[in-house]
PDB file of C-alpha atoms in Angstrom:
ATOM      1  CA  MET A 210     -64.216 -92.181 134.408  1.00 73.00           C
ATOM      2  CA  SER A 211     -67.914 -91.934 135.281  1.00 85.00           C
ATOM      3  CA  SER A 212     -70.474 -94.550 134.238  1.00 89.00           C
ATOM      4  CA  LYS A 213     -71.878 -92.078 131.728  1.00 89.00           C
ATOM      5  CA  ASP A 214     -68.465 -91.483 130.159  1.00 86.00           C
ATOM      6  CA  ARG A 215     -67.706 -95.202 130.076  1.00 90.00           C
ATOM      7  CA  VAL A 216     -70.988 -95.915 128.286  1.00 92.00           C
ATOM      8  CA  LEU A 217     -70.320 -93.099 125.804  1.00 89.00           C
ATOM      9  CA  ASP A 218     -66.810 -94.409 125.196  1.00 86.00           C
ATOM     10  CA  PHE A 219     -68.205 -97.911 124.569  1.00 90.00           C
ATOM     11  CA  LEU A 220     -70.798 -96.583 122.126  1.00 90.00           C
ATOM     12  CA  GLU A 221     -68.163 -94.479 120.326  1.00 84.00           C
ATOM     13  CA  LYS A 222     -65.884 -97.481 119.895  1.00 83.00           C
ATOM     14  CA  ASN A 223     -68.763 -99.609 118.572  1.00 86.00           C
ATOM     15  CA  LYS A 224     -70.648 -96.938 116.662  1.00 80.00           C
ATOM     16  CA  GLU A 225     -71.149 -99.112 113.588  1.00 80.00           C
ATOM     17  CA  ASP A 226     -73.211-101.707 115.457  1.00 87.00           C
ATOM     18  CA  TYR A 227     -76.128-101.983 117.845  1.00 93.00           C
ATOM     19  CA  ILE A 228     -74.991-103.005 121.336  1.00 92.00           C
ATOM     20  CA  SER A 229     -77.362-104.720 123.738  1.00 92.00           C
ATOM     21  CA  GLY A 230     -77.750-103.226 127.193  1.00 90.00           C
ATOM     22  CA  GLU A 231     -76.897-106.606 128.711  1.00 92.00           C
ATOM     23  CA  PHE A 232     -73.657-106.935 126.742  1.00 93.00           C
ATOM     24  CA  MET A 233     -72.692-103.367 127.543  1.00 93.00           C
ATOM     25  CA  ALA A 234     -73.351-103.888 131.241  1.00 93.00           C
ATOM     26  CA  GLU A 235     -71.287-107.097 131.325  1.00 93.00           C
ATOM     27  CA  SER A 236     -68.426-105.534 129.347  1.00 93.00           C
ATOM     28  CA  LEU A 237     -68.254-102.460 131.570  1.00 93.00           C
ATOM     29  CA  GLY A 238     -68.947-104.167 134.880  1.00 93.00           C
ATOM     30  CA  LEU A 239     -72.089-102.092 135.403  1.00 93.00           C
ATOM     31  CA  SER A 240     -75.668-102.986 136.219  1.00 93.00           C
ATOM     32  CA  ARG A 241     -78.342-102.783 133.522  1.00 91.00           C
ATOM     33  CA  THR A 242     -79.919 -99.968 135.537  1.00 93.00           C
ATOM     34  CA  ALA A 243     -76.636 -98.015 135.545  1.00 94.00           C
ATOM     35  CA  VAL A 244     -76.384 -98.390 131.761  1.00 93.00           C
ATOM     36  CA  TRP A 245     -79.975 -97.221 131.318  1.00 92.00           C
ATOM     37  CA  LYS A 246     -79.377 -94.191 133.553  1.00 94.00           C
ATOM     38  CA  ALA A 247     -76.206 -93.338 131.628  1.00 93.00           C
ATOM     39  CA  ILE A 248     -78.076 -93.539 128.310  1.00 93.00           C
ATOM     40  CA  LYS A 249     -80.775 -91.262 129.698  1.00 93.00           C
ATOM     41  CA  GLU A 250     -78.197 -88.741 130.928  1.00 92.00           C
ATOM     42  CA  LEU A 251     -76.412 -88.730 127.574  1.00 90.00           C
ATOM     43  CA  ARG A 252     -79.690 -88.112 125.765  1.00 92.00           C
ATOM     44  CA  ASN A 253     -80.406 -85.219 128.126  1.00 89.00           C
ATOM     45  CA  GLN A 254     -77.050 -83.749 127.098  1.00 83.00           C
ATOM     46  CA  GLY A 255     -78.095 -83.828 123.462  1.00 82.00           C
ATOM     47  CA  TYR A 256     -76.736 -87.139 122.226  1.00 86.00           C
ATOM     48  CA  VAL A 257     -78.901 -88.997 119.734  1.00 87.00           C
ATOM     49  CA  ILE A 258     -78.899 -92.640 120.839  1.00 91.00           C
ATOM     50  CA  GLU A 259     -81.159 -94.941 118.883  1.00 91.00           C
ATOM     51  CA  ALA A 260     -82.700 -97.919 120.661  1.00 89.00           C
ATOM     52  CA  SER A 261     -84.197-101.192 119.481  1.00 89.00           C
ATOM     53  CA  SER A 262     -85.879-103.681 121.789  1.00 85.00           C
ATOM     54  CA  LYS A 263     -84.279-106.526 119.831  1.00 85.00           C
ATOM     55  CA  LYS A 264     -80.851-105.078 118.978  1.00 90.00           C
ATOM     56  CA  GLY A 265     -79.939-102.615 121.732  1.00 92.00           C
ATOM     57  CA  TYR A 266     -78.389 -99.152 121.429  1.00 93.00           C
ATOM     58  CA  ILE A 267     -76.393 -97.313 118.780  1.00 91.00           C
ATOM     59  CA  LEU A 268     -75.113 -93.746 118.507  1.00 85.00           C
ATOM     60  CA  GLY A 269     -77.091 -91.798 115.932  1.00 80.00           C
ATOM     61  CA  THR A 270     -75.201 -90.573 112.890  1.00 71.00           C
ATOM     62  CA  SER A 271     -76.294 -86.973 113.509  1.00 71.00           C
ATOM     63  CA  ASN A 272     -74.308 -86.582 116.739  1.00 75.00           C
ATOM     64  CA  ASP A 273     -71.803 -83.746 116.697  1.00 85.00           C
ATOM     65  CA  ILE A 274     -70.962 -83.152 120.333  1.00 87.00           C
ATOM     66  CA  ILE A 275     -67.325 -82.687 121.278  1.00 91.00           C
ATOM     67  CA  SER A 276     -66.274 -85.427 123.697  1.00 89.00           C
ATOM     68  CA  GLU A 277     -63.064 -87.004 124.948  1.00 88.00           C
ATOM     69  CA  SER A 278     -64.193 -90.495 123.973  1.00 84.00           C
ATOM     70  CA  GLY A 279     -65.250 -89.300 120.529  1.00 87.00           C
ATOM     71  CA  ILE A 280     -61.890 -87.648 119.875  1.00 91.00           C
ATOM     72  CA  ILE A 281     -59.932 -90.668 121.104  1.00 88.00           C
ATOM     73  CA  ALA A 282     -62.012 -92.996 118.926  1.00 84.00           C
ATOM     74  CA  GLU A 283     -61.300 -90.799 115.895  1.00 87.00           C
ATOM     75  CA  LEU A 284     -57.584 -90.541 116.713  1.00 86.00           C
ATOM     76  CA  SER A 285     -57.211 -94.269 116.216  1.00 76.00           C
ATOM     77  CA  THR A 286     -58.934 -94.265 112.824  1.00 75.00           C
ATOM     78  CA  TYR A 287     -57.782 -91.059 111.104  1.00 67.00           C
ATOM     79  CA  SER A 288     -55.397 -91.850 108.250  1.00 56.00           C
ATOM     80  CA  GLY A 289     -55.224 -88.653 106.203  1.00 54.00           C
ATOM     81  CA  ASN A 290     -51.912 -87.639 104.627  1.00 52.00           C
ATOM     82  CA  GLY A 291     -50.127 -90.719 105.925  1.00 46.00           C
ATOM     83  CA  ALA A 292     -50.950 -89.962 109.554  1.00 45.00           C
ATOM     84  CA  SER A 293     -51.796 -93.576 110.346  1.00 42.00           C
ATOM     85  CA  GLY A 294     -48.222 -94.623 109.724  1.00 45.00           C
ATOM     86  CA  LYS A 295     -46.466 -91.780 111.520  1.00 49.00           C
ATOM     87  CA  LYS A 296     -48.390 -90.271 114.408  1.00 51.00           C
ATOM     88  CA  GLU A 297     -45.393 -90.025 116.726  1.00 60.00           C
ATOM     89  CA  LYS A 298     -44.955 -88.394 120.123  1.00 62.00           C
ATOM     90  CA  ILE A 299     -47.926 -86.042 120.492  1.00 68.00           C
ATOM     91  CA  TYR A 300     -50.413 -88.700 119.407  1.00 67.00           C
ATOM     92  CA  ASN A 301     -48.830 -91.331 121.646  1.00 71.00           C
ATOM     93  CA  ALA A 302     -48.769 -88.977 124.643  1.00 69.00           C
ATOM     94  CA  ILE A 303     -52.499 -88.292 124.375  1.00 72.00           C
ATOM     95  CA  LEU A 304     -53.365 -91.981 124.245  1.00 67.00           C
ATOM     96  CA  SER A 305     -50.898 -93.016 126.950  1.00 64.00           C
ATOM     97  CA  ALA A 306     -52.946 -91.800 129.920  1.00 59.00           C
ATOM     98  CA  GLU A 307     -56.457 -90.784 130.886  1.00 66.00           C
ATOM     99  CA  GLY A 308     -57.284 -87.146 131.419  1.00 71.00           C
ATOM    100  CA  MET A 309     -55.162 -85.735 128.594  1.00 88.00           C
ATOM    101  CA  ILE A 310     -58.171 -84.085 126.940  1.00 93.00           C
ATOM    102  CA  HIS A 311     -59.996 -81.443 128.995  1.00 94.00           C
ATOM    103  CA  ILE A 312     -63.385 -80.391 127.599  1.00 93.00           C
ATOM    104  CA  HIS A 313     -65.394 -77.439 128.911  1.00 94.00           C
ATOM    105  CA  GLU A 314     -68.742 -75.956 127.964  1.00 91.00           C
ATOM    106  CA  THR A 315     -67.177 -72.488 128.093  1.00 94.00           C
ATOM    107  CA  LEU A 316     -63.917 -70.866 129.172  1.00 96.00           C
ATOM    108  CA  ASP A 317     -62.633 -67.350 129.056  1.00 94.00           C
ATOM    109  CA  SER A 318     -59.677 -68.632 126.990  1.00 94.00           C
ATOM    110  CA  THR A 319     -58.408 -72.133 126.224  1.00 96.00           C
ATOM    111  CA  ASN A 320     -54.887 -70.735 125.887  1.00 95.00           C
ATOM    112  CA  LYS A 321     -55.099 -69.233 129.361  1.00 95.00           C
ATOM    113  CA  ALA A 322     -56.320 -72.535 130.804  1.00 96.00           C
ATOM    114  CA  ALA A 323     -53.625 -74.487 128.947  1.00 96.00           C
ATOM    115  CA  LYS A 324     -50.877 -72.139 130.135  1.00 96.00           C
ATOM    116  CA  GLU A 325     -52.032 -72.551 133.724  1.00 96.00           C
ATOM    117  CA  LEU A 326     -51.871 -76.329 133.310  1.00 96.00           C
ATOM    118  CA  ALA A 327     -48.425 -76.102 131.698  1.00 95.00           C
ATOM    119  CA  ILE A 328     -47.092 -73.960 134.544  1.00 94.00           C
ATOM    120  CA  ALA A 329     -48.484 -76.507 137.004  1.00 95.00           C
ATOM    121  CA  GLY A 330     -46.540 -79.259 135.237  1.00 92.00           C
ATOM    122  CA  ALA A 331     -49.099 -80.763 132.852  1.00 92.00           C
ATOM    123  CA  THR A 332     -47.846 -83.455 130.509  1.00 89.00           C
ATOM    124  CA  GLY A 333     -46.963 -82.488 126.964  1.00 90.00           C
ATOM    125  CA  GLY A 334     -49.829 -83.463 124.675  1.00 92.00           C
ATOM    126  CA  THR A 335     -52.516 -82.198 127.057  1.00 94.00           C
ATOM    127  CA  VAL A 336     -55.416 -80.667 125.121  1.00 96.00           C
ATOM    128  CA  VAL A 337     -57.899 -78.063 126.369  1.00 97.00           C
ATOM    129  CA  ILE A 338     -61.138 -77.592 124.416  1.00 97.00           C
ATOM    130  CA  ALA A 339     -64.095 -75.270 124.950  1.00 96.00           C
ATOM    131  CA  LYS A 340     -67.396 -75.139 123.089  1.00 93.00           C
ATOM    132  CA  SER A 341     -67.313 -71.348 123.455  1.00 94.00           C
ATOM    133  CA  GLN A 342     -65.004 -68.681 124.863  1.00 94.00           C
ATOM    134  CA  THR A 343     -65.829 -65.394 126.558  1.00 92.00           C
ATOM    135  CA  LEU A 344     -62.380 -63.836 126.114  1.00 85.00           C
ATOM    136  CA  GLY A 345     -60.833 -65.694 123.203  1.00 85.00           C
ATOM    137  CA  LYS A 346     -57.335 -64.427 122.447  1.00 77.00           C
ATOM    138  CA  GLY A 347     -55.791 -63.405 119.142  1.00 73.00           C
ATOM    139  CA  ARG A 348     -52.391 -61.947 118.343  1.00 69.00           C
ATOM    140  CA  ARG A 349     -51.366 -58.656 119.935  1.00 64.00           C
ATOM    141  CA  GLU A 350     -54.071 -59.010 122.591  1.00 68.00           C
ATOM    142  CA  HIS A 351     -56.880 -58.819 120.020  1.00 73.00           C
ATOM    143  CA  GLU A 352     -60.079 -60.624 120.979  1.00 78.00           C
ATOM    144  CA  PHE A 353     -61.108 -63.723 119.022  1.00 85.00           C
ATOM    145  CA  PHE A 354     -64.916 -63.907 118.904  1.00 89.00           C
ATOM    146  CA  SER A 355     -65.779 -67.432 120.004  1.00 89.00           C
ATOM    147  CA  PRO A 356     -69.493 -68.331 120.089  1.00 89.00           C
ATOM    148  CA  GLU A 357     -70.952 -71.835 120.069  1.00 89.00           C
ATOM    149  CA  GLY A 358     -70.556 -73.535 116.720  1.00 89.00           C
ATOM    150  CA  GLY A 359     -66.791 -73.294 116.670  1.00 94.00           C
ATOM    151  CA  ILE A 360     -63.814 -75.410 117.677  1.00 97.00           C
ATOM    152  CA  TYR A 361     -61.613 -73.753 120.280  1.00 97.00           C
ATOM    153  CA  MET A 362     -58.652 -75.863 121.318  1.00 97.00           C
ATOM    154  CA  SER A 363     -55.201 -75.425 122.823  1.00 97.00           C
ATOM    155  CA  ILE A 364     -52.525 -78.089 123.021  1.00 96.00           C
ATOM    156  CA  ILE A 365     -49.489 -78.112 125.300  1.00 95.00           C
ATOM    157  CA  LEU A 366     -46.260 -79.206 123.625  1.00 92.00           C
ATOM    158  CA  THR A 367     -42.705 -79.586 124.873  1.00 89.00           C
ATOM    159  CA  PRO A 368     -39.509 -79.126 122.837  1.00 86.00           C
ATOM    160  CA  VAL A 369     -38.791 -82.873 122.959  1.00 85.00           C
ATOM    161  CA  MET A 370     -42.011 -83.416 120.984  1.00 86.00           C
ATOM    162  CA  LEU A 371     -40.695 -81.185 118.197  1.00 84.00           C
ATOM    163  CA  PRO A 372     -37.083 -82.358 117.964  1.00 79.00           C
ATOM    164  CA  SER A 373     -36.227 -80.911 114.547  1.00 79.00           C
ATOM    165  CA  LEU A 374     -38.180 -77.654 114.595  1.00 82.00           C
ATOM    166  CA  GLU A 375     -37.081 -74.176 115.543  1.00 83.00           C
ATOM    167  CA  PRO A 376     -39.541 -72.434 117.924  1.00 79.00           C
ATOM    168  CA  ASP A 377     -40.375 -69.647 115.483  1.00 83.00           C
ATOM    169  CA  VAL A 378     -41.980 -72.063 113.008  1.00 91.00           C
ATOM    170  CA  ILE A 379     -44.487 -73.573 115.454  1.00 92.00           C
ATOM    171  CA  THR A 380     -47.289 -71.280 114.269  1.00 93.00           C
ATOM    172  CA  ALA A 381     -46.534 -72.333 110.693  1.00 94.00           C
ATOM    173  CA  LEU A 382     -46.694 -75.970 111.818  1.00 94.00           C
ATOM    174  CA  ALA A 383     -50.155 -75.386 113.286  1.00 95.00           C
ATOM    175  CA  GLY A 384     -51.388 -73.570 110.183  1.00 96.00           C
ATOM    176  CA  VAL A 385     -50.335 -76.379 107.866  1.00 96.00           C
ATOM    177  CA  SER A 386     -51.803 -79.001 110.216  1.00 95.00           C
ATOM    178  CA  VAL A 387     -55.216 -77.325 110.183  1.00 96.00           C
ATOM    179  CA  CYS A 388     -55.122 -76.719 106.423  1.00 96.00           C
ATOM    180  CA  GLU A 389     -54.341 -80.357 105.669  1.00 95.00           C
ATOM    181  CA  ALA A 390     -57.033 -81.631 108.048  1.00 95.00           C
ATOM    182  CA  VAL A 391     -59.695 -79.346 106.562  1.00 96.00           C
ATOM    183  CA  GLN A 392     -58.726 -80.218 102.998  1.00 95.00           C
ATOM    184  CA  ASP A 393     -58.627 -83.950 103.692  1.00 93.00           C
ATOM    185  CA  LEU A 394     -61.926 -84.189 105.591  1.00 93.00           C
ATOM    186  CA  CYS A 395     -63.990 -81.313 104.217  1.00 92.00           C
ATOM    187  CA  GLY A 396     -62.741 -80.995 100.644  1.00 92.00           C
ATOM    188  CA  ILE A 397     -62.095 -77.300 101.316  1.00 94.00           C
ATOM    189  CA  VAL A 398     -58.698 -75.736 100.585  1.00 94.00           C
ATOM    190  CA  PRO A 399     -57.824 -72.984 103.085  1.00 96.00           C
ATOM    191  CA  LYS A 400     -55.075 -70.472 102.406  1.00 96.00           C
ATOM    192  CA  ILE A 401     -52.817 -68.909 105.021  1.00 96.00           C
ATOM    193  CA  LYS A 402     -52.516 -65.174 105.548  1.00 93.00           C
ATOM    194  CA  PRO A 403     -49.239 -64.604 107.416  1.00 88.00           C
ATOM    195  CA  VAL A 404     -48.697 -65.471 109.977  1.00 83.00           C
ATOM    196  CA  ASN A 405     -51.618 -67.051 111.726  1.00 87.00           C
ATOM    197  CA  ASP A 406     -54.952 -66.690 109.906  1.00 94.00           C
ATOM    198  CA  LEU A 407     -56.630 -69.189 107.577  1.00 96.00           C
ATOM    199  CA  PHE A 408     -58.992 -68.008 104.856  1.00 96.00           C
ATOM    200  CA  VAL A 409     -61.546 -69.667 102.588  1.00 96.00           C
ATOM    201  CA  ASP A 410     -63.053 -67.660  99.717  1.00 94.00           C
ATOM    202  CA  GLY A 411     -61.635 -64.462 101.155  1.00 94.00           C
ATOM    203  CA  LYS A 412     -63.155 -64.999 104.615  1.00 95.00           C
ATOM    204  CA  LYS A 413     -61.282 -65.790 107.835  1.00 95.00           C
ATOM    205  CA  ILE A 414     -62.252 -69.196 109.186  1.00 96.00           C
ATOM    206  CA  CYS A 415     -59.430 -69.856 111.634  1.00 96.00           C
ATOM    207  CA  GLY A 416     -56.977 -68.035 113.870  1.00 94.00           C
ATOM    208  CA  ILE A 417     -53.906 -69.437 115.601  1.00 95.00           C
ATOM    209  CA  LEU A 418     -52.075 -68.115 118.656  1.00 94.00           C
ATOM    210  CA  THR A 419     -48.815 -69.639 119.874  1.00 93.00           C
ATOM    211  CA  GLU A 420     -47.432 -68.833 123.320  1.00 93.00           C
ATOM    212  CA  SER A 421     -44.543 -70.265 125.315  1.00 90.00           C
ATOM    213  CA  GLY A 422     -42.942 -70.398 128.744  1.00 90.00           C
ATOM    214  CA  THR A 423     -39.187 -70.121 129.244  1.00 84.00           C
ATOM    215  CA  GLU A 424     -36.749 -70.765 132.057  1.00 80.00           C
ATOM    216  CA  PHE A 425     -35.713 -67.405 133.501  1.00 77.00           C
ATOM    217  CA  ASP A 426     -31.976 -68.065 133.881  1.00 82.00           C
ATOM    218  CA  THR A 427     -31.305 -69.746 130.546  1.00 81.00           C
ATOM    219  CA  GLY A 428     -34.144 -68.576 128.311  1.00 77.00           C
ATOM    220  CA  THR A 429     -34.766 -72.214 127.382  1.00 84.00           C
ATOM    221  CA  VAL A 430     -38.285 -72.951 126.157  1.00 87.00           C
ATOM    222  CA  GLN A 431     -40.052 -75.190 128.690  1.00 91.00           C
ATOM    223  CA  TRP A 432     -43.449 -75.512 127.050  1.00 94.00           C
ATOM    224  CA  ILE A 433     -45.420 -74.255 124.062  1.00 94.00           C
ATOM    225  CA  VAL A 434     -49.177 -73.720 123.832  1.00 96.00           C
ATOM    226  CA  ILE A 435     -50.775 -73.703 120.396  1.00 96.00           C
ATOM    227  CA  GLY A 436     -54.259 -72.181 120.382  1.00 96.00           C
ATOM    228  CA  ILE A 437     -56.538 -72.872 117.422  1.00 97.00           C
ATOM    229  CA  GLY A 438     -59.939 -71.283 116.872  1.00 96.00           C
ATOM    230  CA  ILE A 439     -62.078 -72.469 113.952  1.00 97.00           C
ATOM    231  CA  ASN A 440     -65.454 -71.188 112.787  1.00 96.00           C
ATOM    232  CA  PHE A 441     -66.859 -74.664 112.144  1.00 96.00           C
ATOM    233  CA  ASP A 442     -70.614 -74.331 111.580  1.00 93.00           C
ATOM    234  CA  SER A 443     -70.962 -70.858 113.024  1.00 92.00           C
ATOM    235  CA  ASP A 444     -73.829 -68.494 112.250  1.00 92.00           C
ATOM    236  CA  ILE A 445     -71.949 -65.481 110.905  1.00 93.00           C
ATOM    237  CA  ASN A 446     -75.130 -63.389 111.112  1.00 92.00           C
ATOM    238  CA  GLU A 447     -74.770 -63.552 114.898  1.00 91.00           C
ATOM    239  CA  PHE A 448     -71.231 -62.156 114.822  1.00 92.00           C
ATOM    240  CA  PRO A 449     -70.626 -58.474 115.641  1.00 92.00           C
ATOM    241  CA  LYS A 450     -71.431 -56.325 112.607  1.00 93.00           C
ATOM    242  CA  GLU A 451     -67.813 -55.281 112.176  1.00 91.00           C
ATOM    243  CA  LEU A 452     -66.828 -58.957 111.757  1.00 92.00           C
ATOM    244  CA  GLN A 453     -69.627 -60.160 109.484  1.00 92.00           C
ATOM    245  CA  SER A 454     -67.946 -58.927 106.298  1.00 93.00           C
ATOM    246  CA  ILE A 455     -64.611 -60.595 107.045  1.00 93.00           C
ATOM    247  CA  ALA A 456     -65.517 -63.768 108.969  1.00 94.00           C
ATOM    248  CA  GLY A 457     -66.444 -67.050 107.335  1.00 94.00           C
ATOM    249  CA  SER A 458     -67.345 -70.550 108.465  1.00 95.00           C
ATOM    250  CA  LEU A 459     -66.414 -73.977 107.143  1.00 95.00           C
ATOM    251  CA  PHE A 460     -70.083 -74.967 107.087  1.00 94.00           C
ATOM    252  CA  GLU A 461     -73.478 -73.399 107.503  1.00 92.00           C
ATOM    253  CA  PRO A 462     -75.094 -74.150 110.878  1.00 88.00           C
ATOM    254  CA  GLY A 463     -76.164 -77.794 111.079  1.00 82.00           C
ATOM    255  CA  LYS A 464     -74.847 -78.662 107.605  1.00 86.00           C
ATOM    256  CA  SER A 465     -71.387 -80.037 108.311  1.00 88.00           C
ATOM    257  CA  SER A 466     -70.157 -83.089 106.430  1.00 87.00           C
ATOM    258  CA  VAL A 467     -67.744 -84.121 109.185  1.00 91.00           C
ATOM    259  CA  THR A 468     -67.926 -84.109 112.973  1.00 92.00           C
ATOM    260  CA  LYS A 469     -65.998 -81.732 115.202  1.00 94.00           C
ATOM    261  CA  ASN A 470     -64.428 -84.725 116.969  1.00 93.00           C
ATOM    262  CA  ARG A 471     -63.030 -86.021 113.695  1.00 92.00           C
ATOM    263  CA  LEU A 472     -61.592 -82.663 112.662  1.00 96.00           C
ATOM    264  CA  ILE A 473     -60.000 -82.174 116.093  1.00 96.00           C
ATOM    265  CA  ALA A 474     -58.453 -85.654 115.884  1.00 93.00           C
ATOM    266  CA  ALA A 475     -57.136 -84.952 112.387  1.00 94.00           C
ATOM    267  CA  ILE A 476     -55.493 -81.712 113.528  1.00 95.00           C
ATOM    268  CA  ILE A 477     -53.829 -83.511 116.449  1.00 93.00           C
ATOM    269  CA  CYS A 478     -52.567 -86.294 114.174  1.00 90.00           C
ATOM    270  CA  ASN A 479     -51.201 -83.766 111.686  1.00 91.00           C
ATOM    271  CA  LEU A 480     -49.449 -81.793 114.429  1.00 90.00           C
ATOM    272  CA  SER A 481     -47.874 -85.015 115.635  1.00 87.00           C
ATOM    273  CA  ARG A 482     -46.767 -86.126 112.179  1.00 85.00           C
ATOM    274  CA  LEU A 483     -45.526 -82.744 110.950  1.00 86.00           C
ATOM    275  CA  GLY A 484     -43.813 -82.153 114.285  1.00 84.00           C
ATOM    276  CA  THR A 485     -41.209 -84.727 113.253  1.00 84.00           C
ATOM    277  CA  GLU A 486     -40.360 -82.860 110.054  1.00 87.00           C
ATOM    278  CA  SER A 487     -37.507 -80.389 109.658  1.00 88.00           C
ATOM    279  CA  THR A 488     -37.925 -76.622 109.796  1.00 91.00           C
ATOM    280  CA  LYS A 489     -37.218 -76.484 106.052  1.00 92.00           C
ATOM    281  CA  GLU A 490     -39.962 -79.000 105.239  1.00 93.00           C
ATOM    282  CA  VAL A 491     -42.568 -77.272 107.429  1.00 92.00           C
ATOM    283  CA  LEU A 492     -41.756 -73.852 105.956  1.00 93.00           C
ATOM    284  CA  LYS A 493     -42.080 -75.243 102.424  1.00 94.00           C
ATOM    285  CA  ALA A 494     -45.535 -76.643 103.209  1.00 94.00           C
ATOM    286  CA  TYR A 495     -46.458 -73.324 104.840  1.00 94.00           C
ATOM    287  CA  ASN A 496     -45.229 -71.208 101.914  1.00 94.00           C
ATOM    288  CA  ASP A 497     -47.091 -73.415  99.431  1.00 94.00           C
ATOM    289  CA  ARG A 498     -50.355 -72.485 101.181  1.00 94.00           C
ATOM    290  CA  LEU A 499     -49.838 -68.739 101.476  1.00 95.00           C
ATOM    291  CA  ILE A 500     -52.474 -66.473  99.949  1.00 88.00           C
ATOM    292  CA  CYS A 501     -49.728 -64.366  98.379  1.00 74.00           C
ATOM    293  CA  LYS A 502     -46.554 -66.266  97.639  1.00 58.00           C
ATOM    294  CA  HIS A 503     -43.328 -64.296  97.591  1.00 52.00           C
TER     295      HIS A 503
END
């Protein structure tokens, strides 16, 4: 981990208090100059870091930049829907080793990147996130428009992480996980349009794409990639005209009441918790959130 990332991680973990440069340097085994340079670099990347000559540094409350340290800090504090008591295998896998969360400014597709990692033997629980996508994927090879202002994430899972679930309910698992996170943190109640779209007030705010890799000889599922795309604080006026009437966003640009890091962490925790449930329980939660119940 670079000096910059270590300083950011330290600030994220102590974001309620001012931290002196001297204390930070001693705690991280860095020089005061290295800490100062890291702070400067973080500010250049857009982080708001307040400074006081008497008290030190503190992350500003207006920061909403997706970061590995920010997500990990939120993972340890999120407690919605009982997640703090039952986070289970996915959650534990992410926190068990460094490098489980891969963040990119832009990718053609997070699902494509995650599948490549899975094929190469990546650990279950690995997460790939992009701040924008150039070739975001939807079902049936449809494109998912993915400008800045959204959350685009894919997570690699293995069957052992979902011991009681049948493979064909994984998309339902993801849909319920996102719905519960959004409702808990944002006070917004999304509904699911089968099988993989989430709507708020008649507008699509999220799409989900699940893909898997199987062993050729046996057909056994080796890995699963769940791709989630959320219009977080997207400017719908900048979407293609044919999408403007059907696309929505959780928040207007710059007016979110929760950070992207916190929502990402909540989704991961919910996936981990719900992944221990039975197929019957997940399908009940899914059916309860359908736009049109049968």
